[in-house]
Structures are given as structure tokens and as C-alpha cells.
PDB file of C-alpha atoms and ligand atoms in Angstrom:
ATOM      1  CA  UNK A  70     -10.352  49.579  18.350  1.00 45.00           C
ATOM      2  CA  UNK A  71     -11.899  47.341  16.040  1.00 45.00           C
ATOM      3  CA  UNK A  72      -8.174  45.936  14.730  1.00 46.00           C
ATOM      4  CA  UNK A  73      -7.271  45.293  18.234  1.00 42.00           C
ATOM      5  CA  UNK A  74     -10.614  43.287  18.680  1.00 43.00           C
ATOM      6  CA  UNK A  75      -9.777  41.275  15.308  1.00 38.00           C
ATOM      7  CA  UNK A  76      -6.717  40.411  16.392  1.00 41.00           C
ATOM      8  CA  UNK A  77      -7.498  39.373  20.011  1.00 35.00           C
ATOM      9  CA  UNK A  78     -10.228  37.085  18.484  1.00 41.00           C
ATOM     10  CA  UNK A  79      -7.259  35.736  16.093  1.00 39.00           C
ATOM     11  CA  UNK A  80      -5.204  35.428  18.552  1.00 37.00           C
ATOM     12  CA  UNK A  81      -7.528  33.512  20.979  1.00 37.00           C
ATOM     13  CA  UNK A  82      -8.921  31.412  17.874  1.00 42.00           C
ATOM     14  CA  UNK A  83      -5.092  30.453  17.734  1.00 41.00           C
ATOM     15  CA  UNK A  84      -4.879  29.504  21.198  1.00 40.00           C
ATOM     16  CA  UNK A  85      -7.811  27.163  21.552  1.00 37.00           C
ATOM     17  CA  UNK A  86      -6.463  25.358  18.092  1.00 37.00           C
ATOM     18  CA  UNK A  87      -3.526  24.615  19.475  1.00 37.00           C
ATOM     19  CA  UNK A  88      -5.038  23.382  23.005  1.00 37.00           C
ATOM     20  CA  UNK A  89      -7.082  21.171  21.106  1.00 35.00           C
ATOM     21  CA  UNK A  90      -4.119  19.665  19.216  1.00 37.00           C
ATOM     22  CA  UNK A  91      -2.119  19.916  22.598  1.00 39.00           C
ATOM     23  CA  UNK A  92      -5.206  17.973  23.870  1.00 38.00           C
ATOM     24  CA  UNK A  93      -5.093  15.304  20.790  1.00 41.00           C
ATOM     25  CA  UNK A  94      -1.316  14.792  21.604  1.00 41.00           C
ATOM     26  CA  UNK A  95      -1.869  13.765  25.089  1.00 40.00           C
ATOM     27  CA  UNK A  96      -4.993  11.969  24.739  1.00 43.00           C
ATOM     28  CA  UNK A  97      -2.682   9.655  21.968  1.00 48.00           C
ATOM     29  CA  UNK A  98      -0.093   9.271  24.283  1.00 45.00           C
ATOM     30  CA  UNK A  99      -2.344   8.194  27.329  1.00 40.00           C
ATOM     31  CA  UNK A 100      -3.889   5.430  24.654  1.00 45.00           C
ATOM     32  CA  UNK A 101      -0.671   4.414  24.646  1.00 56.00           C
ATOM     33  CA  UNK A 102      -0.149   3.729  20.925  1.00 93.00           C
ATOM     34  CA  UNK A 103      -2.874   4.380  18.962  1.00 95.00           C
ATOM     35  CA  UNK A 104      -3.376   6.060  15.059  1.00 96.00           C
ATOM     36  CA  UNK A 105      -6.738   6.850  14.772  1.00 97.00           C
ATOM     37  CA  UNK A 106      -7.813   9.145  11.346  1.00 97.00           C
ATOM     38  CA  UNK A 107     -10.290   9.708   9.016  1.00 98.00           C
ATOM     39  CA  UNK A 108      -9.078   9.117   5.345  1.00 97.00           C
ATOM     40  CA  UNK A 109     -11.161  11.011   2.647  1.00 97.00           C
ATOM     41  CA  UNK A 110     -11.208  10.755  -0.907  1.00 96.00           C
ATOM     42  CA  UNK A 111     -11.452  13.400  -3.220  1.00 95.00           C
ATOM     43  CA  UNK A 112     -11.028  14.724  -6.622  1.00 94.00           C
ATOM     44  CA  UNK A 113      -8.958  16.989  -7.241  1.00 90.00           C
ATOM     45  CA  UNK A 114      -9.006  18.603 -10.696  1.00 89.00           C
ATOM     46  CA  UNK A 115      -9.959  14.647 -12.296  1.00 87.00           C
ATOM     47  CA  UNK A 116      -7.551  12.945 -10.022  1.00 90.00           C
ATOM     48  CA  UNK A 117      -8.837  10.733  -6.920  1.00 93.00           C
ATOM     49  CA  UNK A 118      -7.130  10.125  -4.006  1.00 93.00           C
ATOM     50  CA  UNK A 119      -6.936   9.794  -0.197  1.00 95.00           C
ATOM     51  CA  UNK A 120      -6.432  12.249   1.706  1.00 96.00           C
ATOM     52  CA  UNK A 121      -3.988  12.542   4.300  1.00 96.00           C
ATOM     53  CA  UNK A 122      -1.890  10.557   1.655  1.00 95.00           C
ATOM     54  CA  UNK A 123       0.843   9.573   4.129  1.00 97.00           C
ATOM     55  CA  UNK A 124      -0.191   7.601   7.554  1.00 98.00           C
ATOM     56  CA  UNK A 125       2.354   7.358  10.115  1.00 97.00           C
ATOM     57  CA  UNK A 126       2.420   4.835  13.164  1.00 97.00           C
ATOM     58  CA  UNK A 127       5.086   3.380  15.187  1.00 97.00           C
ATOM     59  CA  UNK A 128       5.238  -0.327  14.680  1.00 96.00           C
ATOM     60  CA  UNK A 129       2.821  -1.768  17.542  1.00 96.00           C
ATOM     61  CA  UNK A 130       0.022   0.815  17.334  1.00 97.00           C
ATOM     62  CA  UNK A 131      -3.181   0.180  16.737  1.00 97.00           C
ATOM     63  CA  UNK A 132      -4.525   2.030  13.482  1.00 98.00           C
ATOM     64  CA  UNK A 133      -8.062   2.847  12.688  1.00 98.00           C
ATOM     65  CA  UNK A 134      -8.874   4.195   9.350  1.00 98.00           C
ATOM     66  CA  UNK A 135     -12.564   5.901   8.919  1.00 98.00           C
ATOM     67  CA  UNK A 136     -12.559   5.922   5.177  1.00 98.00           C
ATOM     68  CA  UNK A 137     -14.735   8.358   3.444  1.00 98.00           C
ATOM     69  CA  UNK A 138     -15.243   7.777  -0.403  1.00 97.00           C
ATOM     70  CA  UNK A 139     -16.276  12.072  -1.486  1.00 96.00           C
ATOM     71  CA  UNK A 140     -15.809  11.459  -4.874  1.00 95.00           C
ATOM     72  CA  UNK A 141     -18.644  13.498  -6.828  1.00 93.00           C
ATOM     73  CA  UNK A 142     -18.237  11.711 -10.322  1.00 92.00           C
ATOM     74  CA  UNK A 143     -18.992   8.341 -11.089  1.00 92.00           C
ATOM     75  CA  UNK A 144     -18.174   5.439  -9.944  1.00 94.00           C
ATOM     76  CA  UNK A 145     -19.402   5.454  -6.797  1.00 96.00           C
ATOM     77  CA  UNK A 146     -16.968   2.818  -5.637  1.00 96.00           C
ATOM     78  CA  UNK A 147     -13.359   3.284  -4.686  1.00 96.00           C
ATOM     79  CA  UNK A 148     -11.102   0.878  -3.029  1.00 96.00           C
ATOM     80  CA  UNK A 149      -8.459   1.625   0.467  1.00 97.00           C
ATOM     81  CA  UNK A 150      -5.821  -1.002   0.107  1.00 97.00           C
ATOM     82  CA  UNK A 151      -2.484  -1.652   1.455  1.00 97.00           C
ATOM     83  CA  UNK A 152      -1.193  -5.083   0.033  1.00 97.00           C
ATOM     84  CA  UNK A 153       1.202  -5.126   2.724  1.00 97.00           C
ATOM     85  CA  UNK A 154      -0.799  -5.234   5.178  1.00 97.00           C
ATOM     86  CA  UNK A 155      -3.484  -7.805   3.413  1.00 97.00           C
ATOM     87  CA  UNK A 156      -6.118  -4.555   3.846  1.00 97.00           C
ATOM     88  CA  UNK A 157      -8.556  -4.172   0.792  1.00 97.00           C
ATOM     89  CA  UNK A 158     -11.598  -2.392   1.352  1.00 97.00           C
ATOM     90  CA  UNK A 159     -14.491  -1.449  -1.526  1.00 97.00           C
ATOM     91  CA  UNK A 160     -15.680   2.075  -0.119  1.00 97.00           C
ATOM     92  CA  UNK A 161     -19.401   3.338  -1.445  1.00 97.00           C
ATOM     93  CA  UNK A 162     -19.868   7.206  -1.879  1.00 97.00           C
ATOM     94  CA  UNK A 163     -21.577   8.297   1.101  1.00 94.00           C
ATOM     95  CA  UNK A 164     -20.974   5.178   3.145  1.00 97.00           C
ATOM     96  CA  UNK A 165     -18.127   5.864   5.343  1.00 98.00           C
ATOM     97  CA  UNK A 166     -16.032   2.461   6.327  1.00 97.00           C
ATOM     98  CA  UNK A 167     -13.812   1.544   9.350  1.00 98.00           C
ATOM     99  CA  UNK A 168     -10.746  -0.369   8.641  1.00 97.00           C
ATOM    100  CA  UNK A 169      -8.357  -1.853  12.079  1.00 97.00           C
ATOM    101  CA  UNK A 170      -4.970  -3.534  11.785  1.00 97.00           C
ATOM    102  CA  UNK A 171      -1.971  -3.659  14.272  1.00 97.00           C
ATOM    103  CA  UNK A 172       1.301  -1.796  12.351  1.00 97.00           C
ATOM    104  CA  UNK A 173       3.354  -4.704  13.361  1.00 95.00           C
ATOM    105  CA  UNK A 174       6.017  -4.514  10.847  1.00 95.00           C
ATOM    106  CA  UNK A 175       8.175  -1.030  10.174  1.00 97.00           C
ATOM    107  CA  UNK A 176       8.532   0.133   6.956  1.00 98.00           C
ATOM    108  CA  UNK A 177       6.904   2.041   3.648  1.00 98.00           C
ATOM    109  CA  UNK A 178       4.001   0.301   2.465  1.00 98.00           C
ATOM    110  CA  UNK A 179       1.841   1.613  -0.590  1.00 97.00           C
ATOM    111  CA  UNK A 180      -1.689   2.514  -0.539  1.00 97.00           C
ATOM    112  CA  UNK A 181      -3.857   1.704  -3.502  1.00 95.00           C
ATOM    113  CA  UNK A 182      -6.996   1.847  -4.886  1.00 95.00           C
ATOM    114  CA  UNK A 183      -7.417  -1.436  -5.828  1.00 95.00           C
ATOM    115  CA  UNK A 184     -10.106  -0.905  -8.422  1.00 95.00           C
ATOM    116  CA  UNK A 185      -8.625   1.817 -10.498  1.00 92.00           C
ATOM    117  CA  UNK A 186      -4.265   1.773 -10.944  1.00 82.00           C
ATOM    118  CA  UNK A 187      -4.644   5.227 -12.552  1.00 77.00           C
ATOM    119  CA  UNK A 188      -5.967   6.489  -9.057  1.00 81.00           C
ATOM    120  CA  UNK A 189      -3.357   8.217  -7.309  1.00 82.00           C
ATOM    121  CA  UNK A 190      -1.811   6.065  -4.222  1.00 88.00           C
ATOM    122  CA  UNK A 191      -0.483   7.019  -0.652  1.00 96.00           C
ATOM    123  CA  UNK A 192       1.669   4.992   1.431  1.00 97.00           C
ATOM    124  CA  UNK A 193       2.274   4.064   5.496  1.00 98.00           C
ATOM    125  CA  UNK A 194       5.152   4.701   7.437  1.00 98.00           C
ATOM    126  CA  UNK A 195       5.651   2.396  10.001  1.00 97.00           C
ATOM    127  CA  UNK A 196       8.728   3.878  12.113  1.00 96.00           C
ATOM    128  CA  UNK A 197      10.554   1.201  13.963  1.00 94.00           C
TER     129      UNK A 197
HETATM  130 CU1   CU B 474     -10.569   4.296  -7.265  1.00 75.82          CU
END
């Protein structure tokens, strides 16, 4: 009795995640062209970097990056940049930055952190 509870709560726990990405979908779609994420940066193990890596748009949307520096050690500073795009932002530890820019050119375009090569990049995917 108790399985069959377990798995009906799995089961429903499954259903409402994927209304709420059903929901995300159509919500997106109704914008009409819009990439709107959060960006985090962690450490992983001594290595930084952003998290989702890859960003994908369609060239014409309207991205909006919240970009959230989590890095524990020191410094407190870590840069979001994508030279393509002339974006460059300095990102504070526990200060959480918007960046907005129109994808209005299709391609692969790396991400940096423009303050530290060694950091480990990202890139966009604008698809056509
Ligand atoms: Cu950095």
C-alpha cells in the first residue's frame, strides 16, 4: 500500500513538472521570441564557470541574462562576456546582474570571463 502511494506521489510529482515546463513552452511562444534565464556561476572542484554553459536563441529574440556570481572562494568578482555581442559585465558575489541584447546575428559566439582566461567559457547559439 505504501509502494503504490510512493509511486502515485512520483508519478503526480512527474506530471506537474512537466505542466510547468509545458506551461514555460507556451508562455515563450506567446512572448513571441523571447530567451529569458538565469546564468549562475559556480565552482566546481576549483573550476568556475556559468552555468547553463550553452544559451540558445533564434536570431531576433530578445535575451535576458540574470547573472548570479556563487562562487564561494575569492575573488568576489567574475565577469559574463560575449565579445560578439559587445556584452561585458563585472558580476559581485551575491549581487545578481541583468544583462539584455537582441540575438540579431546567427551563429556560435563564446562566452568569457573577461577577468580570468583560465575560467572556463560557454558559448551562444544563435540559430538562423
Ligand atoms: Cu572569473
Amino acid at each position: 500500500m505504501i509502494r503504490i502511494g510512493l509511486r502515485l506521489a512520483v508519478l503526480l510529482a512527474a506530471g506537474l513538472t512537466l505542466a510547468t515546463i509545458d506551461g514555460a513552452r507556451a508562455e515563450d511562444k506567446a512572448a513571441g521570441g523571447k530567451v529569458a534565464l538565469t546564468i549562475v556561476n559556480v565552482e566546481y572542484e576549483g573550476t568556475k564557470v556559468w552555468v547553463p554553459s550553452t544559451i540558445v536563441a533564434h536570431k531576433g529574440d530578445k535575451v535576458a541574462l540574470k547573472l548570479v556570481n556563487n562562487v564561494p572562494s575569492d575573488p568576489s568578482q567574475h565577469g559574463f562576456a560575449i565579445p560578439d555581442y559587445k556584452v561585458a559585465e563585472i558580476v559581485d558575489r551575491g549581487q545578481p546582474k541583468t544583462v539584455e541584447f537582441t540575438a540579431d546575428h546567427a551563429g556560435v559566439f563564446q562566452i568569457i570571463c573577461q577577468l580570468h582566461p583560465a575560467h572556463v567559457g560557454g558559448q551562444l547559439v544563435v540559430l538562423p
